[in-house]
Every structure is written in C-alpha cells, then in structure tokens.
Coordinates of C-alpha atoms in Angstrom, one line a residue:
M1 CA 16.1 9.3 53.4
A2 CA 18.8 10.4 51.0
I3 CA 19.4 6.8 49.9
Q4 CA 15.7 6.3 49.3
L5 CA 15.5 9.5 47.2
N6 CA 18.6 8.5 45.2
H7 CA 17.0 5.1 44.5
F8 CA 13.8 6.8 43.4
Q9 CA 15.6 9.1 41.0
S10 CA 17.6 6.2 39.6
S11 CA 14.3 4.3 39.0
L12 CA 12.8 7.2 37.2
L13 CA 15.9 7.6 34.9
K14 CA 15.7 3.9 34.1
Q15 CA 12.0 4.2 33.2
E16 CA 12.7 7.2 30.9
K17 CA 15.3 5.2 29.0
Q18 CA 12.8 2.4 28.3
P19 CA 11.1 2.6 24.9
K20 CA 7.6 4.1 25.3
P21 CA 4.6 2.3 23.7
L22 CA 2.4 3.9 21.1
F23 CA -0.1 6.2 22.6
F24 CA -3.0 4.1 21.4
T25 CA -3.1 0.3 21.6
S26 CA -6.5 -0.8 20.2
S27 CA -6.7 -4.0 18.3
K28 CA -6.6 -2.1 15.0
T29 CA -3.1 -0.9 15.7
K30 CA -2.0 -4.5 15.5
N31 CA -2.7 -4.3 11.8
F32 CA 0.7 -2.7 11.4
G33 CA 2.3 -5.9 12.8
V34 CA 0.0 -8.0 10.7
N35 CA 0.9 -6.0 7.6
T36 CA 4.6 -6.2 8.2
A37 CA 4.3 -10.0 8.7
A38 CA 2.3 -10.3 5.4
S39 CA 4.8 -8.3 3.5
S40 CA 7.7 -10.4 4.9
S41 CA 5.8 -13.6 3.9
G42 CA 5.3 -12.1 0.4
Q43 CA 9.1 -11.4 0.2
Q44 CA 9.8 -14.9 1.2
L45 CA 7.4 -16.2 -1.5
I46 CA 9.2 -14.1 -4.1
Q47 CA 12.7 -15.1 -2.9
S48 CA 11.7 -18.8 -3.0
G49 CA 10.3 -18.5 -6.5
E50 CA 6.8 -19.3 -5.5
V51 CA 5.8 -15.8 -6.7
K52 CA 7.4 -14.5 -9.9
P53 CA 8.8 -10.9 -9.8
I54 CA 8.0 -9.1 -13.0
L55 CA 9.4 -5.7 -13.9
P56 CA 7.0 -3.1 -15.4
K57 CA 9.0 -3.3 -18.7
E58 CA 8.4 -7.1 -18.8
A59 CA 4.7 -6.8 -17.9
A60 CA 3.5 -6.5 -21.5
T61 CA 5.2 -9.8 -22.4
A62 CA 3.8 -11.5 -19.3
L63 CA 0.3 -10.3 -20.2
N64 CA 0.3 -10.9 -23.9
S65 CA 2.6 -14.0 -24.3
E66 CA 2.7 -15.8 -20.9
G67 CA -1.0 -15.7 -20.1
F68 CA -1.0 -13.5 -17.0
K69 CA -4.0 -11.5 -16.0
L70 CA -3.3 -8.1 -14.4
L71 CA -4.9 -7.7 -10.9
D72 CA -4.9 -4.1 -9.7
I73 CA -5.3 -4.1 -5.9
R74 CA -5.1 -0.3 -5.4
P75 CA -8.1 1.4 -3.7
Q76 CA -10.8 2.8 -6.0
W77 CA -9.7 6.5 -5.6
E78 CA -6.2 5.6 -7.0
R79 CA -7.5 3.5 -9.8
E80 CA -9.9 6.3 -10.9
K81 CA -6.9 8.5 -11.7
A82 CA -5.3 5.9 -14.1
Y83 CA -5.5 2.2 -14.7
V84 CA -4.5 -0.4 -17.3
K85 CA -7.3 -1.1 -19.7
G86 CA -8.7 -4.6 -19.2
S87 CA -7.1 -5.2 -15.8
L88 CA -9.1 -6.8 -13.0
H89 CA -9.7 -4.7 -9.9
V90 CA -10.1 -5.9 -6.3
P91 CA -8.9 -3.4 -3.6
L92 CA -6.7 -4.8 -0.8
F93 CA -7.5 -1.7 1.2
V94 CA -10.8 0.1 1.6
K95 CA -11.8 3.3 3.3
D96 CA -12.1 2.9 7.1
M97 CA -15.6 4.0 8.0
D98 CA -15.2 3.2 11.7
N99 CA -16.1 6.2 13.9
S100 CA -15.0 4.9 17.2
P101 CA -13.1 7.3 19.5
I102 CA -9.8 5.6 19.0
T103 CA -10.2 5.5 15.2
L104 CA -11.2 9.2 15.2
L105 CA -8.1 10.0 17.1
K106 CA -6.0 8.1 14.6
K107 CA -7.7 9.9 11.8
W108 CA -7.0 13.2 13.4
V109 CA -3.3 12.3 13.6
H110 CA -3.3 11.0 10.1
F111 CA -5.0 13.9 8.4
G112 CA -3.4 16.5 10.6
Y113 CA 0.2 15.4 10.0
I114 CA 0.2 13.1 7.0
G115 CA -3.0 13.3 4.9
L116 CA -2.3 16.9 3.7
W117 CA 0.8 15.7 2.0
T118 CA -0.1 12.2 0.9
G119 CA -3.7 12.8 0.0
Q120 CA -4.5 9.3 1.1
N121 CA -7.7 8.3 2.8
F122 CA -7.6 6.5 6.2
T123 CA -7.9 2.9 5.2
M124 CA -8.3 -0.7 6.6
I125 CA -7.6 -4.0 5.0
N126 CA -10.5 -5.3 2.9
P127 CA -11.8 -8.2 5.0
N128 CA -13.3 -9.8 1.9
F129 CA -10.3 -9.4 -0.4
V130 CA -9.7 -13.1 -1.2
Q131 CA -13.4 -13.8 -1.6
E132 CA -13.8 -10.9 -4.0
V133 CA -10.9 -12.1 -6.1
E134 CA -12.5 -15.6 -6.1
A135 CA -15.8 -14.0 -7.4
T136 CA -13.9 -12.1 -10.0
L137 CA -11.6 -15.0 -11.1
P138 CA -12.8 -18.4 -9.7
D139 CA -10.0 -20.3 -11.6
K140 CA -7.2 -20.6 -9.0
D141 CA -4.9 -22.0 -11.6
A142 CA -5.0 -18.8 -13.6
K143 CA -1.9 -16.7 -13.8
L144 CA -2.3 -13.4 -11.8
L145 CA 0.1 -10.5 -12.0
V146 CA -0.6 -8.6 -8.8
A147 CA 0.1 -4.8 -8.9
C148 CA -0.2 -1.6 -6.9
G149 CA 1.4 1.8 -6.8
E150 CA 4.8 1.0 -5.2
G151 CA 4.8 -2.8 -4.8
L152 CA 4.4 -3.2 -1.0
R153 CA 0.6 -3.6 -0.9
S154 CA 0.8 -6.0 -3.9
M155 CA 3.4 -8.0 -2.0
M156 CA 1.0 -8.3 0.9
A157 CA -1.8 -9.3 -1.5
T158 CA 0.3 -12.1 -3.0
T159 CA 0.6 -13.7 0.5
K160 CA -3.2 -13.6 1.0
L161 CA -3.9 -15.0 -2.5
Y162 CA -1.3 -17.7 -2.1
E163 CA -2.8 -18.8 1.2
G164 CA -6.2 -18.7 -0.5
G165 CA -5.1 -21.2 -3.1
Y166 CA -3.8 -19.1 -6.0
K167 CA -0.4 -20.6 -6.8
N168 CA 0.5 -19.0 -10.2
L169 CA 1.2 -15.5 -9.0
G170 CA 3.4 -12.8 -10.3
W171 CA 4.3 -9.6 -8.5
L172 CA 4.8 -6.2 -10.3
A173 CA 8.2 -5.3 -8.9
G174 CA 8.3 -1.6 -7.9
G175 CA 4.6 -1.1 -8.8
F176 CA 3.1 1.2 -11.4
N177 CA 5.2 4.1 -10.1
R178 CA 8.2 2.5 -11.8
A179 CA 6.5 2.0 -15.1
A180 CA 7.4 4.0 -18.2
D181 CA 4.8 5.3 -20.6
S182 CA 5.4 2.5 -23.1
D183 CA 5.2 -0.4 -20.5
F184 CA 1.4 -0.3 -20.4
P185 CA 0.3 1.4 -23.6
E186 CA -3.4 1.2 -23.0
I187 CA -4.1 3.4 -20.0
E188 CA -7.4 4.9 -19.1
G189 CA -8.1 7.8 -16.7
P190 CA -7.2 11.5 -16.5
E191 CA -3.6 11.0 -15.1
K192 CA -0.4 9.2 -15.8
L193 CA -0.2 5.7 -14.3
Q194 CA 3.1 6.5 -12.7
Y195 CA 1.6 9.3 -10.6
A196 CA -1.8 7.9 -9.7
T197 CA -0.6 7.0 -6.2
I198 CA 0.6 10.5 -5.4
G199 CA -1.9 12.8 -3.8
G200 CA -2.5 15.9 -1.7
V201 CA -0.2 18.9 -1.8
S202 CA 2.7 16.7 -3.0
Y203 CA 0.7 16.0 -6.2
Y204 CA 0.4 19.7 -7.0
F205 CA 4.1 20.2 -6.4
L206 CA 4.7 17.3 -8.9
Q207 CA 2.4 18.9 -11.4
L208 CA 4.3 22.2 -11.1
L209 CA 7.6 20.5 -11.5
L210 CA 6.5 18.7 -14.6
L211 CA 5.2 22.0 -16.0
L212 CA 8.5 23.8 -15.3
Q213 CA 10.4 20.9 -17.0
A214 CA 8.2 21.2 -20.0
V215 CA 8.7 24.9 -20.2
G216 CA 12.5 24.5 -19.8
K217 CA 12.5 22.2 -22.9
E218 CA 10.9 24.8 -25.1

C-alpha cells in the first residue's frame, strides 16, 4: 500500500510540473497562433526584401516621390482620434460582436484585467480584409505603405495582402507611434497621431504627463 501511495504522489507531482493549457480552448483562441504565424511570415517578407521597411521619417518621401499610397489598417476607433489626410483605410481588426458564452468569458477577462488600462475593444480579424482592400484599390500593382499604431498589425496585414496578390508593399516600421510631428504634416482628428493607439486610464496618465512637462517648460 505504501508503494502504491508513493507512486500516486509521484504521479501527481509530475502532472503539476507539466505546463497547463489555457482555461478556454475554443476555435477562436487559435487566432493567437494564426496571428503569430502571420506576423512571422510578415517578418520574413521584410527580411527577404519582398516588403520594404520604411521609417516614419522616410514616409513623406515614399508617399510624395516614390508613388506609395498609405493604407491605414487600424480599427475605426483609433483612426477617429488621428489619421493622415488622404490615407486609405481598411481595418485589419474589427469589433467582436460574438456573444457566445466562451467569448463573453474572454471579454470579461479582457475588460476586467486589461481593457481598463488599454482602452481597447475586444476585436477579431476582419474576415473580409483583403476583399475590402481590393474594393478600395483594385490595382494590385500599386505601391502600398501599410501602417498601424505600433507595426505588428501592419506586419500581419502585409502577409495577407502579399498572399492576396499585392506585391509592391511597404511596411511603416514602428508604426505611427514612432512618428514625429513633422513626419506626417497633414493630420486630421482631435489627437496627436503618435498617441492615437493609447487608450483607457493610461491615456489620461499620458495627458497628465504631457501637461506637467508643458508646465515645467514655462
């Protein structure tokens, strides 16, 4: 009996040491793996030279002299804060309106622990992204500079567009967050382009910090 008990305890310890799976395993949680694969593919396209990395300070030259069109793939609520005048807009992510029990649970976790600070909506990949880009810009030989807030979502978007037949792609390295005020002089919207991705409580902390910096300079 003692040997069997020791064997049972040993088995439990081994199980505890094993990595535990996520507490929900619906098909939608696989999007994380898909997104990671898409961003990896985008990185490979950039490293191979198939997609051209363009820094924000180089964007004006790319748009004005090299014939690139700027494609903003941020969700609508980010674009409403600030956007480059004349840019095209097709969101890669849209608000997730699914109200299934699993999705509601994920929303509760997101808004309870993350949403307060990030101010982001719970999203899903736009299933019609490439088709909407095709409707906006049918010419697949056109030069597209793909941009988002930080660069990761636009890297994913370049993969989808490349697979969809767009071969003259540029990627805004670091996203709008790395842009200076002079990089995109024609900005529309109530906020600065660099801060349009930030939301929630963290946004108000940022506003307070900027105010204190301004006061300190007086």
